[in-house]
Amino acid sequence: MPSMTKPRDYRTRADPFDGYWPEIEALLRVEGLDVKTVFGQLQDRHPDKFEPGMLRTLQRRAREWHALNGSEKEVFFQQVWRPGRQGQSDFTHMTELGITIRGELYEHLCYHFVLPWSNWEYVETAMSESFAALSRGVQNALHALGGAPVEHRTDNLSAATHNLKREEGRAFNERYMRLVEHYGMTASRNSPGKGNENGDVEKSHDVFTHELDQQLRLRGSRDFESHDEYGAYLRGVVAKLNERRKTKVEEERRTLKPLPATRLPDYQVFDVTVSKSSSTVRVLQNAYSVPSRLIGYEVRVHVHAEKLEVYLGPKLVLEAARLCGEGGARINYRHVIGWLVRKPGAFKNYIYREELFPGLVFRRTYDALERANAATADVEYLRILKLAAETMETTVAVELEKILAQGAVPGSEELRKVVNPRPPARPEINVSEPDLAKYDELYEEEAA
């Protein structure tokens, strides 16, 4: 026979917060205040009244209160994607994966492009969220894809947008608009602070980095011989992911716009004059050294995503790794060492002095020289650095390691004998002028 017991609608024990609820409610209305903090406040205000075990009860009661009286929560609207309609771009930090190049941590980003409908994606490394990196990534992605979607969406990247001082908010940069219009796309962006509006690429970051992490675990190592080897490995991981979506990708490809016949340059161009005081060029708030013979000349600098190219007229005279951020310097000691050896007094307070230690062993060498004889340390170190410029830096570094390991102080002359021994002096050979009369006598004897 079915039970006729009435469901219980009463408490089995007294409410520990009875009489305190108006006080609790006032605290719950404070934006961002969590329940643990509210409970702590009650304990402070009413000592010995509330035991730690009562927190769970308050959390349950607070959850109910927020559901009935709390502030409105943001609603996210699921999107219906159509093939060929949109492509999304973003950058994501990769350093946490612990990738190393020949044992050194590779701190980098990845540029990520995704088609939301088919989830086709493209990934490549980047050193910063620069326009050059964005332009290169977008164009490489579109050419790998073989077509362009109707719309290209980003978040509020400084590479694509800038602040509007009067109207407030952000607007697209002219150079970014040239890029998307060249490929027949329209530009769109997230509302400021609404990364979820670029949600497909955000989700793809998580999927891709998880897949990469899993593949690296299978590989058994996160170390690569070169940046090119690592880049090829990334492309392999992405290719496997895209292969799993092959049917939808091929369907979406048929809806894409054809690509233009040419690419846009994915670098910025600056015309600058080489500084007379330091043999450097200043580009995007960073300094780069160039050979001193270029002092006073105007050069053209192409700033790529990860490198600079310096041209004198049509001739490429220098390549250098690009610096991230502002206020940095990349000084190649080979460009200035000849003059520093002639002016050693300039080394002590040289504003780029720290750039003249190409490796830790050179810094340790200078420290050893200074401890041994501070008066001659600068001159001796500059001579050693000049030797590295004239021969092989790696060979000099190896010999310095050996000397320091023995507890000795490196000396430039002793070091030269090992890494660049001077050839023995040539013997003097005197050749006397021949006596032509002897040849005449021989002719006469032959004729007789």
Coordinates of C-alpha atoms in Angstrom, one line a residue:
M1 CA 0.0 0.0 0.0
P2 CA 1.5 3.4 -1.0
S3 CA 2.8 5.5 1.8
M4 CA 0.7 8.5 2.7
T5 CA 3.5 10.3 4.5
K6 CA 3.5 14.0 3.8
P7 CA 6.8 15.5 2.5
R8 CA 8.6 17.4 5.1
D9 CA 8.6 21.2 4.7
Y10 CA 10.0 22.2 8.0
R11 CA 13.5 22.6 9.4
T12 CA 14.9 19.8 11.7
R13 CA 17.1 22.3 13.5
A14 CA 17.2 26.0 14.2
D15 CA 18.5 28.3 11.5
P16 CA 22.0 29.5 12.7
F17 CA 21.5 32.8 10.7
D18 CA 18.1 33.6 12.1
G19 CA 18.1 37.2 13.1
Y20 CA 21.2 38.0 11.2
W21 CA 19.8 37.8 7.7
P22 CA 19.4 41.6 7.1
E23 CA 23.0 42.1 8.0
I24 CA 24.0 39.2 5.7
E25 CA 21.9 40.5 2.8
A26 CA 23.6 43.9 3.0
L27 CA 26.9 42.2 2.6
L28 CA 25.7 40.0 -0.3
R29 CA 24.7 43.2 -2.2
V30 CA 28.3 44.3 -2.3
E31 CA 29.6 43.7 -5.8
G32 CA 32.3 41.0 -6.0
L33 CA 32.2 40.0 -2.4
D34 CA 32.4 36.2 -2.0
V35 CA 30.5 34.2 0.6
K36 CA 33.7 33.2 2.5
T37 CA 34.4 36.9 3.1
V38 CA 30.8 37.5 4.2
F39 CA 31.1 34.6 6.7
G40 CA 34.4 36.0 8.0
Q41 CA 32.8 39.3 8.6
L42 CA 30.0 37.6 10.6
Q43 CA 32.6 35.8 12.7
D44 CA 34.5 39.1 13.3
R45 CA 31.4 41.0 14.3
H46 CA 29.9 38.2 16.4
P47 CA 32.7 36.3 18.1
D48 CA 31.9 32.7 19.2
K49 CA 28.5 32.8 17.4
F50 CA 29.4 31.1 14.1
E51 CA 31.4 27.9 13.8
P52 CA 33.4 27.0 10.6
G53 CA 31.0 24.2 9.8
M54 CA 28.2 26.7 9.2
L55 CA 30.0 28.1 6.1
R56 CA 28.4 25.4 3.8
T57 CA 24.9 26.4 5.1
L58 CA 25.6 30.1 4.3
Q59 CA 26.9 29.2 0.9
R60 CA 23.7 27.3 0.1
R61 CA 21.5 30.1 1.4
A62 CA 23.6 32.8 -0.5
R63 CA 23.3 30.9 -3.7
E64 CA 19.5 30.8 -3.4
W65 CA 19.5 34.5 -2.5
H66 CA 21.6 35.4 -5.6
A67 CA 19.3 33.4 -7.8
L68 CA 16.3 35.4 -6.6
N69 CA 17.8 38.8 -5.8
G70 CA 21.2 39.0 -7.4
S71 CA 22.3 41.2 -10.3
E72 CA 21.6 40.2 -13.9
K73 CA 24.3 37.9 -15.5
E74 CA 25.8 38.4 -18.9
V75 CA 24.1 36.3 -21.6
F76 CA 26.2 34.8 -24.3
F77 CA 24.5 34.2 -27.7
Q78 CA 25.5 31.1 -29.6
Q79 CA 26.2 31.9 -33.2
V80 CA 25.2 30.2 -36.4
W81 CA 28.2 30.1 -38.7
R82 CA 28.0 29.9 -42.5
P83 CA 30.8 28.6 -44.7
G84 CA 33.1 31.2 -46.1
R85 CA 31.6 33.9 -44.0
Q86 CA 34.3 34.7 -41.5
G87 CA 37.9 34.1 -40.5
Q88 CA 39.3 35.0 -37.0
S89 CA 42.8 36.0 -36.0
D90 CA 44.5 36.2 -32.6
F91 CA 47.8 35.7 -30.8
T92 CA 48.4 33.3 -27.9
H93 CA 51.3 32.9 -25.5
M94 CA 53.2 29.6 -25.8
T95 CA 56.0 30.0 -23.3
E96 CA 54.2 28.0 -20.7
L97 CA 54.6 24.8 -22.9
G98 CA 58.3 24.9 -22.1
I99 CA 59.6 24.7 -25.7
T100 CA 63.4 25.0 -25.9
I101 CA 65.8 25.6 -28.7
R102 CA 69.1 23.8 -28.1
G103 CA 68.3 23.8 -24.4
E104 CA 67.3 27.5 -24.1
L105 CA 63.7 28.4 -23.3
Y106 CA 62.0 29.8 -26.3
E107 CA 59.7 32.6 -25.2
H108 CA 57.3 33.2 -28.0
L109 CA 53.7 33.7 -29.2
C110 CA 51.8 32.0 -31.9
Y111 CA 49.6 33.7 -34.5
H112 CA 46.4 31.7 -34.9
F113 CA 43.9 31.9 -37.8
V114 CA 40.6 29.9 -37.7
L115 CA 37.6 29.5 -40.0
P116 CA 34.7 29.1 -37.5
W117 CA 32.5 27.0 -39.7
S118 CA 34.9 24.2 -40.6
N119 CA 37.5 25.0 -37.8
W120 CA 40.3 24.9 -40.4
E121 CA 43.3 26.6 -38.7
Y122 CA 46.7 28.0 -39.4
V123 CA 49.4 28.6 -36.8
E124 CA 52.9 30.1 -36.9
T125 CA 55.3 31.5 -34.3
A126 CA 55.6 35.2 -33.5
M127 CA 57.7 37.3 -31.2
S128 CA 55.2 40.0 -30.6
E129 CA 51.7 41.2 -31.6
S130 CA 53.1 43.6 -34.1
F131 CA 51.5 44.6 -37.4
A132 CA 54.3 42.8 -39.3
A133 CA 53.4 39.6 -37.5
L134 CA 49.7 40.1 -38.1
S135 CA 50.2 40.9 -41.8
R136 CA 52.5 38.0 -42.3
G137 CA 50.2 35.6 -40.4
V138 CA 47.0 36.6 -42.2
Q139 CA 48.6 36.4 -45.7
N140 CA 50.3 33.1 -45.0
A141 CA 47.0 31.7 -43.7
L142 CA 45.0 32.8 -46.7
H143 CA 47.6 31.5 -49.1
A144 CA 47.7 28.1 -47.3
L145 CA 43.9 28.1 -47.4
G146 CA 43.7 29.1 -51.1
G147 CA 41.0 31.7 -50.6
A148 CA 39.6 34.5 -48.4
P149 CA 36.4 34.7 -46.4
V150 CA 34.0 37.6 -46.6
E151 CA 35.0 39.0 -43.2
H152 CA 38.1 39.0 -41.0
R153 CA 37.7 39.4 -37.3
T154 CA 40.2 40.3 -34.6
D155 CA 40.1 41.4 -31.0
N156 CA 41.3 45.0 -30.3
L157 CA 44.9 44.3 -31.3
S158 CA 47.0 47.5 -31.4
A159 CA 48.4 46.1 -34.7
A160 CA 44.9 46.5 -36.2
T161 CA 43.3 49.3 -34.2
H162 CA 44.1 52.5 -32.4
N163 CA 42.5 54.6 -29.7
L164 CA 40.1 57.4 -30.6
K165 CA 40.9 60.3 -28.3
R166 CA 37.8 62.4 -29.0
E167 CA 35.2 59.8 -29.7
E168 CA 36.6 57.2 -27.3
G169 CA 36.8 53.5 -28.2
R170 CA 39.0 52.1 -31.0
A171 CA 39.1 52.2 -34.8
F172 CA 41.0 50.3 -37.4
N173 CA 44.4 51.4 -38.6
E174 CA 44.8 52.5 -42.1
R175 CA 47.5 49.9 -42.9
Y176 CA 45.3 47.1 -41.5
M177 CA 42.4 48.3 -43.6
R178 CA 44.7 48.2 -46.7
L179 CA 45.5 44.6 -45.8
V180 CA 41.9 43.3 -45.5
E181 CA 40.7 45.2 -48.5
H182 CA 43.5 43.9 -50.6
Y183 CA 42.0 40.4 -50.0
G184 CA 38.5 41.6 -50.6
M185 CA 37.5 41.1 -46.9
T186 CA 35.6 43.4 -44.6
A187 CA 37.1 44.1 -41.1
S188 CA 35.3 43.5 -37.8
R189 CA 36.4 43.4 -34.2
N190 CA 35.2 42.5 -30.7
S191 CA 33.7 45.0 -28.4
P192 CA 36.4 46.2 -26.0
G193 CA 36.8 43.6 -23.2
K194 CA 34.6 41.0 -24.9
G195 CA 37.1 38.4 -26.1
N196 CA 34.2 35.9 -26.2
E197 CA 33.1 37.6 -29.4
N198 CA 36.2 36.1 -31.0
G199 CA 35.3 32.9 -29.3
D200 CA 36.0 30.3 -32.0
V201 CA 39.6 31.2 -32.2
E202 CA 39.8 31.5 -28.4
K203 CA 38.5 28.0 -28.1
S204 CA 40.8 26.8 -30.9
H205 CA 43.8 28.1 -28.8
D206 CA 42.8 25.7 -26.1
V207 CA 42.3 22.8 -28.4
F208 CA 45.5 23.4 -30.3
T209 CA 47.8 23.9 -27.3
H210 CA 46.3 20.8 -25.7
E211 CA 47.0 18.8 -28.8
L212 CA 50.5 20.2 -29.1
D213 CA 51.2 19.4 -25.5
Q214 CA 50.0 15.8 -26.0
Q215 CA 52.2 15.4 -29.2
L216 CA 55.2 16.7 -27.3
R217 CA 54.6 14.2 -24.6
L218 CA 54.6 11.4 -27.2
R219 CA 57.7 12.9 -28.7
G220 CA 59.5 12.6 -25.4
S221 CA 61.2 16.0 -25.7
R222 CA 60.4 19.7 -26.0
D223 CA 63.8 20.6 -27.3
F224 CA 64.5 21.4 -30.9
E225 CA 67.6 22.0 -32.9
S226 CA 66.4 25.2 -34.5
H227 CA 63.4 27.6 -34.9
D228 CA 62.9 26.1 -38.3
E229 CA 62.6 22.6 -36.9
Y230 CA 60.1 23.7 -34.3
G231 CA 58.1 25.6 -36.9
A232 CA 57.9 22.5 -39.1
Y233 CA 56.8 20.5 -36.1
L234 CA 53.9 23.0 -35.4
R235 CA 52.8 22.8 -39.0
G236 CA 52.7 19.0 -38.8
V237 CA 50.5 19.1 -35.7
V238 CA 48.1 21.6 -37.4
A239 CA 48.0 19.5 -40.5
K240 CA 46.8 16.5 -38.5
L241 CA 44.1 18.5 -36.9
N242 CA 43.0 19.9 -40.3
E243 CA 43.0 16.4 -41.8
R244 CA 40.3 15.4 -39.3
R245 CA 38.0 18.1 -40.6
K246 CA 38.8 17.5 -44.3
T247 CA 35.2 17.1 -45.5
K248 CA 34.0 20.4 -44.0
V249 CA 37.2 22.2 -45.0
E250 CA 36.8 21.2 -48.7
E251 CA 33.2 22.3 -48.6
E252 CA 34.1 25.7 -47.1
R253 CA 37.0 26.2 -49.6
R254 CA 34.5 26.2 -52.4
T255 CA 32.8 29.2 -50.9
L256 CA 35.9 31.4 -50.5
K257 CA 36.9 34.4 -52.6
P258 CA 39.9 33.9 -55.0
L259 CA 43.1 35.5 -53.8
P260 CA 44.7 38.5 -55.5
A261 CA 47.6 37.9 -57.8
T262 CA 50.1 39.5 -55.4
R263 CA 50.8 39.7 -51.7
L264 CA 51.3 42.9 -49.8
P265 CA 54.7 43.5 -48.2
D266 CA 54.4 42.2 -44.6
Y267 CA 57.0 44.6 -43.3
Q268 CA 57.2 48.3 -42.4
V269 CA 59.6 50.6 -44.2
F270 CA 61.6 53.4 -42.4
D271 CA 64.1 55.8 -43.9
V272 CA 66.7 56.7 -41.3
T273 CA 70.1 58.2 -41.0
V274 CA 72.9 56.3 -39.3
S275 CA 73.9 58.2 -36.1
K276 CA 77.3 59.9 -36.2
S277 CA 77.8 59.5 -32.5
S278 CA 77.1 55.8 -32.1
S279 CA 76.9 54.0 -35.5
T280 CA 73.3 53.0 -34.9
V281 CA 69.9 53.4 -36.4
R282 CA 66.8 54.0 -34.3
V283 CA 63.7 52.2 -35.4
L284 CA 60.4 51.9 -33.5
Q285 CA 62.1 53.2 -30.3
N286 CA 64.9 50.7 -30.4
A287 CA 68.6 51.1 -31.4
Y288 CA 70.5 48.7 -33.8
S289 CA 74.2 49.0 -34.6
V290 CA 75.4 49.0 -38.2
P291 CA 78.9 49.0 -39.7
S292 CA 80.6 52.3 -38.9
R293 CA 81.4 52.9 -42.6
L294 CA 77.6 53.8 -42.9
I295 CA 77.8 56.6 -40.4
G296 CA 76.0 59.7 -41.9
Y297 CA 74.4 57.7 -44.7
E298 CA 70.6 57.4 -45.1
V299 CA 69.5 53.8 -45.1
R300 CA 66.1 52.1 -45.7
V301 CA 65.0 49.7 -43.0
H302 CA 62.5 46.9 -43.6
V303 CA 61.0 45.9 -40.2
H304 CA 59.6 42.3 -40.5
A305 CA 57.9 40.4 -37.7
E306 CA 61.1 38.9 -36.4
K307 CA 64.0 40.7 -38.1
L308 CA 65.2 43.9 -39.6
E309 CA 66.8 44.3 -43.0
V310 CA 69.0 47.4 -43.7
Y311 CA 69.5 48.6 -47.3
L312 CA 71.8 51.1 -48.8
G313 CA 70.1 51.8 -52.1
P314 CA 69.2 48.4 -53.5
K315 CA 71.9 46.5 -51.6
L316 CA 71.2 44.6 -48.4
V317 CA 73.9 45.5 -45.9
L318 CA 72.7 44.1 -42.7
E319 CA 70.1 41.7 -41.1
A320 CA 69.4 41.7 -37.4
A321 CA 66.9 40.0 -35.0
R322 CA 64.1 42.4 -34.2
L323 CA 63.7 43.6 -30.6
C324 CA 60.4 43.4 -28.8
G325 CA 59.0 46.4 -26.9
E326 CA 60.7 49.8 -26.7
G327 CA 63.9 51.3 -25.3
G328 CA 66.1 48.3 -26.1
A329 CA 69.3 48.0 -28.1
R330 CA 70.9 45.4 -30.2
I331 CA 74.6 46.2 -30.6
N332 CA 76.9 43.9 -32.6
Y333 CA 80.3 44.3 -31.1
R334 CA 81.9 43.7 -34.5
H335 CA 80.5 47.0 -35.7
V336 CA 82.3 49.1 -33.0
I337 CA 85.2 47.0 -31.7
G338 CA 87.8 48.5 -34.0
W339 CA 87.2 52.0 -32.7
L340 CA 86.8 50.9 -29.1
V341 CA 90.2 49.3 -29.1
R342 CA 91.6 52.6 -30.2
K343 CA 89.5 54.5 -27.6
P344 CA 89.4 52.0 -24.7
G345 CA 88.5 54.8 -22.2
A346 CA 85.1 55.0 -23.8
F347 CA 84.2 51.4 -22.7
K348 CA 83.7 52.1 -19.0
N349 CA 80.7 54.4 -19.4
Y350 CA 79.5 53.3 -22.8
I351 CA 75.7 53.4 -22.8
Y352 CA 75.5 50.1 -24.6
R353 CA 78.3 48.4 -22.7
E354 CA 76.2 45.4 -21.6
E355 CA 75.6 44.6 -25.2
L356 CA 79.4 44.0 -25.7
F357 CA 79.3 40.8 -23.7
P358 CA 78.1 38.3 -26.4
G359 CA 77.9 35.5 -23.9
L360 CA 78.2 34.7 -20.2
V361 CA 81.8 33.5 -20.6
F362 CA 82.8 37.0 -21.9
R363 CA 81.2 38.6 -18.9
R364 CA 83.0 36.3 -16.6
T365 CA 86.3 37.0 -18.4
Y366 CA 85.9 40.7 -17.9
D367 CA 85.1 40.2 -14.2
A368 CA 88.2 38.1 -13.8
L369 CA 90.3 40.7 -15.6
E370 CA 88.9 43.5 -13.4
R371 CA 89.7 41.5 -10.2
A372 CA 93.2 40.9 -11.3
N373 CA 94.0 44.4 -12.5
A374 CA 91.2 47.0 -12.8
A375 CA 93.6 49.5 -14.5
T376 CA 94.1 47.2 -17.5
A377 CA 90.9 45.2 -17.5
D378 CA 89.1 47.3 -20.2
V379 CA 92.0 47.2 -22.6
E380 CA 92.6 43.5 -22.2
Y381 CA 88.9 42.7 -22.6
L382 CA 88.6 44.8 -25.7
R383 CA 91.6 43.1 -27.3
I384 CA 90.0 39.7 -26.5
L385 CA 86.7 40.9 -28.1
K386 CA 88.6 42.1 -31.1
L387 CA 90.2 38.7 -31.4
A388 CA 86.7 37.1 -31.4
A389 CA 85.6 39.5 -34.2
E390 CA 88.7 38.6 -36.3
T391 CA 88.5 34.8 -35.8
M392 CA 85.6 32.7 -34.5
E393 CA 83.6 33.9 -31.4
T394 CA 82.8 30.3 -30.5
T395 CA 86.5 29.2 -30.6
V396 CA 87.5 32.1 -28.4
A397 CA 84.6 31.3 -26.0
V398 CA 85.8 27.7 -25.7
E399 CA 89.3 28.7 -24.8
L400 CA 88.1 31.3 -22.3
E401 CA 86.1 28.6 -20.6
K402 CA 89.2 26.4 -20.3
I403 CA 91.3 29.2 -18.9
L404 CA 88.7 30.2 -16.3
A405 CA 88.1 26.6 -15.3
Q406 CA 91.8 26.4 -14.4
G407 CA 91.4 29.5 -12.1
A408 CA 93.7 31.5 -14.4
V409 CA 93.1 35.0 -15.8
P410 CA 92.8 35.2 -19.6
G411 CA 95.3 37.3 -21.5
S412 CA 94.8 38.5 -25.0
E413 CA 98.3 37.6 -26.3
E414 CA 98.3 34.1 -24.8
L415 CA 94.8 33.6 -26.2
R416 CA 95.9 34.7 -29.7
K417 CA 98.6 32.1 -29.7
V418 CA 96.0 29.4 -29.3
V419 CA 93.1 30.7 -31.5
N420 CA 95.1 32.6 -34.1
P421 CA 98.8 31.8 -34.1
R422 CA 100.8 34.1 -36.3
P423 CA 102.5 32.4 -39.2
P424 CA 106.3 32.1 -39.0
A425 CA 108.4 34.9 -40.5
R426 CA 109.3 34.4 -44.1
P427 CA 113.0 33.9 -44.8
E428 CA 114.7 36.6 -46.9
I429 CA 115.8 35.1 -50.3
N430 CA 118.1 37.1 -52.5
V431 CA 118.2 36.2 -56.1
S432 CA 121.1 37.7 -58.1
E433 CA 120.7 39.1 -61.6
P434 CA 121.8 36.6 -64.3
D435 CA 124.9 37.3 -66.3
L436 CA 123.6 37.4 -69.9
A437 CA 127.1 37.2 -71.3
K438 CA 127.2 33.6 -70.2
Y439 CA 124.2 32.9 -72.4
D440 CA 126.0 34.5 -75.4
E441 CA 129.0 32.2 -74.9
L442 CA 126.7 29.2 -74.9
Y443 CA 125.1 30.3 -78.2
E444 CA 128.6 30.8 -79.8
E445 CA 129.8 27.4 -78.7
E446 CA 126.7 25.8 -80.1
A447 CA 127.1 27.6 -83.4
A448 CA 130.8 26.4 -83.7

